[in-house]
PDB file of C-alpha atoms in Angstrom:
ATOM      1  CA  PRO A   1      10.417   6.576  20.837  1.00 57.00           C
ATOM      2  CA  CYS A   2      11.279   5.880  17.163  1.00 68.00           C
ATOM      3  CA  LEU A   3       7.755   4.676  16.641  1.00 69.00           C
ATOM      4  CA  LEU A   4       6.015   7.773  18.076  1.00 74.00           C
ATOM      5  CA  VAL A   5       8.352  10.240  16.104  1.00 76.00           C
ATOM      6  CA  PHE A   6       7.437   8.261  12.806  1.00 72.00           C
ATOM      7  CA  PHE A   7       3.741   8.428  13.623  1.00 75.00           C
ATOM      8  CA  PHE A   8       3.685  12.126  14.493  1.00 78.00           C
ATOM      9  CA  SER A   9       5.540  12.445  11.138  1.00 79.00           C
ATOM     10  CA  THR A  10       2.943  10.834   9.317  1.00 77.00           C
ATOM     11  CA  CYS A  11       0.248  12.737  11.137  1.00 78.00           C
ATOM     12  CA  LYS A  12       1.921  16.045  10.130  1.00 82.00           C
ATOM     13  CA  GLU A  13       2.423  15.106   6.638  1.00 80.00           C
ATOM     14  CA  SER A  14      -1.238  14.077   6.478  1.00 79.00           C
ATOM     15  CA  LEU A  15      -2.376  17.612   7.405  1.00 81.00           C
ATOM     16  CA  LEU A  16      -0.892  18.713   3.730  1.00 82.00           C
ATOM     17  CA  TRP A  17      -1.636  15.551   1.675  1.00 84.00           C
ATOM     18  CA  LYS A  18      -4.510  15.430  -0.816  1.00 86.00           C
ATOM     19  CA  ASN A  19      -5.846  11.937  -1.567  1.00 89.00           C
ATOM     20  CA  LYS A  20      -5.817  11.035  -5.168  1.00 89.00           C
ATOM     21  CA  PRO A  21      -7.893   9.009  -7.453  1.00 91.00           C
ATOM     22  CA  VAL A  22      -6.631   5.737  -8.708  1.00 92.00           C
ATOM     23  CA  LYS A  23      -7.836   2.577 -10.374  1.00 94.00           C
ATOM     24  CA  TYR A  24      -6.411  -1.086  -9.926  1.00 96.00           C
ATOM     25  CA  ARG A  25      -6.978  -4.515 -10.957  1.00 97.00           C
ATOM     26  CA  ILE A  26      -5.795  -7.841  -9.770  1.00 97.00           C
ATOM     27  CA  ASP A  27      -4.929 -10.668 -11.913  1.00 97.00           C
ATOM     28  CA  ASP A  28      -6.436  -8.950 -15.114  1.00 96.00           C
ATOM     29  CA  GLY A  29      -9.669  -8.883 -13.345  1.00 97.00           C
ATOM     30  CA  GLU A  30     -12.333  -6.041 -13.162  1.00 97.00           C
ATOM     31  CA  TRP A  31     -10.946  -2.570 -12.400  1.00 96.00           C
ATOM     32  CA  ASP A  32     -11.476  -1.252  -8.763  1.00 94.00           C
ATOM     33  CA  LEU A  33     -11.904   2.565  -8.661  1.00 92.00           C
ATOM     34  CA  VAL A  34     -10.427   4.405  -5.447  1.00 93.00           C
ATOM     35  CA  PRO A  35     -11.467   8.102  -5.695  1.00 90.00           C
ATOM     36  CA  HIS A  36      -9.720   9.027  -2.657  1.00 91.00           C
ATOM     37  CA  PHE A  37      -6.623   6.815  -2.456  1.00 92.00           C
ATOM     38  CA  TYR A  38      -4.322   7.808   0.501  1.00 90.00           C
ATOM     39  CA  MET A  39      -1.729   4.875   0.201  1.00 90.00           C
ATOM     40  CA  GLY A  40      -1.150   1.514  -1.129  1.00 92.00           C
ATOM     41  CA  ALA A  41       1.390  -1.195  -0.282  1.00 92.00           C
ATOM     42  CA  ILE A  42       2.339  -4.362  -2.444  1.00 93.00           C
ATOM     43  CA  ALA A  43       3.847  -6.707  -0.085  1.00 92.00           C
ATOM     44  CA  ASN A  44       5.364 -10.202   0.030  1.00 90.00           C
ATOM     45  CA  GLY A  45       5.820  -9.892   3.838  1.00 90.00           C
ATOM     46  CA  LYS A  46       4.019  -8.654   6.793  1.00 91.00           C
ATOM     47  CA  TYR A  47       6.385  -5.880   7.996  1.00 88.00           C
ATOM     48  CA  PHE A  48       7.958  -2.653   6.712  1.00 82.00           C
ATOM     49  CA  GLY A  49      10.910  -1.291   8.053  1.00 72.00           C
ATOM     50  CA  GLY A  50      10.593  -0.129  11.746  1.00 72.00           C
ATOM     51  CA  GLY A  51       8.182  -2.868  12.659  1.00 79.00           C
ATOM     52  CA  VAL A  52       5.054  -1.735  10.837  1.00 84.00           C
ATOM     53  CA  ASN A  53       2.851  -4.482  10.205  1.00 90.00           C
ATOM     54  CA  ILE A  54       1.451  -3.168   7.144  1.00 90.00           C
ATOM     55  CA  SER A  55       0.373  -6.492   5.663  1.00 93.00           C
ATOM     56  CA  PRO A  56      -0.665  -8.899   8.428  1.00 92.00           C
ATOM     57  CA  ASN A  57      -2.281 -11.415   6.040  1.00 93.00           C
ATOM     58  CA  ALA A  58       0.933 -11.757   3.690  1.00 93.00           C
ATOM     59  CA  GLU A  59       2.825 -14.953   3.574  1.00 92.00           C
ATOM     60  CA  LEU A  60       6.247 -15.270   2.053  1.00 88.00           C
ATOM     61  CA  ASP A  61       5.706 -18.523   0.639  1.00 86.00           C
ATOM     62  CA  ASP A  62       2.354 -18.495  -1.204  1.00 91.00           C
ATOM     63  CA  ASN A  63       3.506 -17.167  -4.240  1.00 91.00           C
ATOM     64  CA  LYS A  64       1.245 -14.047  -4.158  1.00 94.00           C
ATOM     65  CA  PHE A  65       1.567 -10.407  -3.310  1.00 94.00           C
ATOM     66  CA  ASP A  66      -0.883  -8.544  -0.967  1.00 95.00           C
ATOM     67  CA  LEU A  67      -2.281  -5.354  -1.972  1.00 95.00           C
ATOM     68  CA  VAL A  68      -3.021  -3.218   0.950  1.00 94.00           C
ATOM     69  CA  VAL A  69      -5.286   0.010   0.048  1.00 95.00           C
ATOM     70  CA  TYR A  70      -5.891   2.888   2.221  1.00 93.00           C
ATOM     71  CA  LYS A  71      -8.679   5.169   1.083  1.00 94.00           C
ATOM     72  CA  ASP A  72     -10.282   8.361   2.039  1.00 92.00           C
ATOM     73  CA  ILE A  73      -7.781   8.945   5.031  1.00 88.00           C
ATOM     74  CA  THR A  74      -7.067  12.246   6.710  1.00 86.00           C
ATOM     75  CA  VAL A  75      -5.300  13.376   9.730  1.00 83.00           C
ATOM     76  CA  PHE A  76      -8.695  12.757  11.560  1.00 85.00           C
ATOM     77  CA  ASN A  77      -8.034   8.930  10.983  1.00 85.00           C
ATOM     78  CA  ALA A  78      -4.909   8.910  12.700  1.00 81.00           C
ATOM     79  CA  ASN A  79      -6.013   5.756  14.797  1.00 84.00           C
ATOM     80  CA  ILE A  80      -6.071   3.793  11.432  1.00 85.00           C
ATOM     81  CA  LEU A  81      -2.291   4.699  10.799  1.00 81.00           C
ATOM     82  CA  PHE A  82      -1.600   3.800  14.487  1.00 81.00           C
ATOM     83  CA  ASN A  83      -3.123   0.441  14.156  1.00 86.00           C
ATOM     84  CA  SER A  84      -1.013  -0.169  11.120  1.00 84.00           C
ATOM     85  CA  TYR A  85       1.953  -0.777  13.576  1.00 79.00           C
ATOM     86  CA  MET A  86       0.067  -3.528  15.481  1.00 83.00           C
ATOM     87  CA  GLY A  87      -1.536  -5.169  12.027  1.00 86.00           C
ATOM     88  CA  SER A  88      -4.996  -4.457  13.193  1.00 87.00           C
ATOM     89  CA  HIS A  89      -5.810  -1.573  10.663  1.00 87.00           C
ATOM     90  CA  ILE A  90      -7.393  -3.825   8.024  1.00 87.00           C
ATOM     91  CA  GLU A  91      -9.562  -5.936  10.536  1.00 85.00           C
ATOM     92  CA  LYS A  92     -10.845  -2.724  12.510  1.00 85.00           C
ATOM     93  CA  ASN A  93     -11.342  -0.467   9.218  1.00 85.00           C
ATOM     94  CA  GLN A  94     -12.705  -2.343   6.527  1.00 86.00           C
ATOM     95  CA  ASN A  95     -14.387   0.638   5.025  1.00 90.00           C
ATOM     96  CA  LYS A  96     -10.981   2.440   4.922  1.00 93.00           C
ATOM     97  CA  VAL A  97      -8.218  -0.280   4.524  1.00 94.00           C
ATOM     98  CA  SER A  98      -8.556  -3.315   2.423  1.00 93.00           C
ATOM     99  CA  SER A  99      -6.167  -6.248   1.746  1.00 94.00           C
ATOM    100  CA  LYS A 100      -6.313  -8.217  -1.405  1.00 95.00           C
ATOM    101  CA  LYS A 101      -4.070 -11.084  -2.832  1.00 96.00           C
ATOM    102  CA  GLY A 102      -2.715 -11.871  -6.253  1.00 97.00           C
ATOM    103  CA  THR A 103      -0.141 -12.434  -8.651  1.00 96.00           C
ATOM    104  CA  LYS A 104      -0.449  -9.373 -10.788  1.00 97.00           C
ATOM    105  CA  PHE A 105      -1.305  -5.803  -9.886  1.00 96.00           C
ATOM    106  CA  ASP A 106      -2.037  -2.994 -12.407  1.00 97.00           C
ATOM    107  CA  ILE A 107      -2.472   0.483 -10.849  1.00 95.00           C
ATOM    108  CA  PHE A 108      -3.263   3.766 -12.729  1.00 93.00           C
ATOM    109  CA  PRO A 109      -3.765   7.164 -11.809  1.00 91.00           C
ATOM    110  CA  LEU A 110      -6.835   8.921 -12.855  1.00 87.00           C
ATOM    111  CA  ASN A 111      -6.785  12.481 -14.550  1.00 77.00           C
ATOM    112  CA  GLY A 112      -8.894  15.228 -12.832  1.00 66.00           C
ATOM    113  CA  GLU A 113      -8.944  18.835 -11.456  1.00 64.00           C
ATOM    114  CA  ASN A 114      -5.759  19.647  -9.532  1.00 62.00           C
ATOM    115  CA  TYR A 115      -3.705  16.429 -10.216  1.00 61.00           C
ATOM    116  CA  ASN A 116      -2.071  14.592 -12.842  1.00 61.00           C
ATOM    117  CA  TYR A 117       0.178  11.510 -13.391  1.00 60.00           C
ATOM    118  CA  GLN A 118       3.103  13.043 -11.853  1.00 61.00           C
ATOM    119  CA  ASP A 119       1.319  13.168  -8.461  1.00 76.00           C
ATOM    120  CA  VAL A 120       1.130   9.726  -7.491  1.00 87.00           C
ATOM    121  CA  LEU A 121       4.730   8.459  -6.669  1.00 87.00           C
ATOM    122  CA  ILE A 122       6.012   5.023  -6.026  1.00 90.00           C
ATOM    123  CA  GLU A 123       8.310   4.464  -3.154  1.00 87.00           C
ATOM    124  CA  ALA A 124      10.422   1.376  -2.415  1.00 84.00           C
ATOM    125  CA  ASP A 125      12.414   1.252   0.952  1.00 77.00           C
ATOM    126  CA  GLY A 126      11.720   4.704   1.761  1.00 77.00           C
ATOM    127  CA  GLU A 127      13.055   6.241  -1.809  1.00 86.00           C
ATOM    128  CA  VAL A 128      11.106   7.497  -4.630  1.00 88.00           C
ATOM    129  CA  VAL A 129      11.544   5.037  -7.759  1.00 91.00           C
ATOM    130  CA  GLY A 130       8.883   6.198 -10.066  1.00 91.00           C
ATOM    131  CA  LYS A 131       5.270   6.883 -10.555  1.00 90.00           C
ATOM    132  CA  LEU A 132       2.062   5.399 -11.573  1.00 91.00           C
ATOM    133  CA  PRO A 133       0.895   3.852 -13.950  1.00 92.00           C
ATOM    134  CA  SER A 134       2.698   0.513 -12.810  1.00 94.00           C
ATOM    135  CA  THR A 135       2.383  -3.156 -13.140  1.00 96.00           C
ATOM    136  CA  TRP A 136       3.486  -5.431 -10.391  1.00 95.00           C
ATOM    137  CA  TYR A 137       3.744  -9.365 -10.815  1.00 93.00           C
ATOM    138  CA  VAL A 138       5.098 -12.247  -9.047  1.00 93.00           C
ATOM    139  CA  LEU A 139       7.865 -14.360 -10.529  1.00 90.00           C
ATOM    140  CA  PRO A 140       7.275 -17.841  -8.695  1.00 83.00           C
ATOM    141  CA  ASN A 141      10.295 -19.679  -7.520  1.00 80.00           C
ATOM    142  CA  PHE A 142      12.735 -16.913  -8.790  1.00 82.00           C
ATOM    143  CA  LEU A 143      14.930 -16.803  -6.050  1.00 78.00           C
ATOM    144  CA  SER A 144      16.672 -19.883  -4.523  1.00 79.00           C
ATOM    145  CA  PHE A 145      18.081 -20.013  -1.031  1.00 77.00           C
ATOM    146  CA  VAL A 146      20.845 -22.220   0.458  1.00 83.00           C
ATOM    147  CA  PHE A 147      20.888 -22.997   4.054  1.00 81.00           C
ATOM    148  CA  PRO A 148      23.526 -24.672   6.092  1.00 85.00           C
ATOM    149  CA  SER A 149      22.907 -28.213   7.199  1.00 83.00           C
ATOM    150  CA  ASP A 150      22.739 -28.931  11.062  1.00 74.00           C
TER     151      ASP A 150
END
């Protein structure tokens, strides 16, 4: 039931949502322009809260982030949003959803008619924590874990 409630909420919000133009680059490479950016996720692990398999190619121990970009999505692409729960959204919709690995991501909004920098917000764990532009990078071996012996 929670899955359906979240999915229908996403569809409802998508009715009012306007995709926004952004550009991003990975590891200081060439800029990739996304004129109709719906959503992006920078992930170290595969899952969002609630079991959404947002980044099925992510690996916790590869010292890389996965950047998942949804582009040109509307409420009429609800199947793509639903496929995100199973992790098949990238494989089935390569023209609308992409996934790339890297150690550094620069993401910038683009100015244009009816939108500005304040329009592209950053969320972490469901809370708004800032807005674009932003730079994200991996700090390899930054965290140490201690496990009990058997």
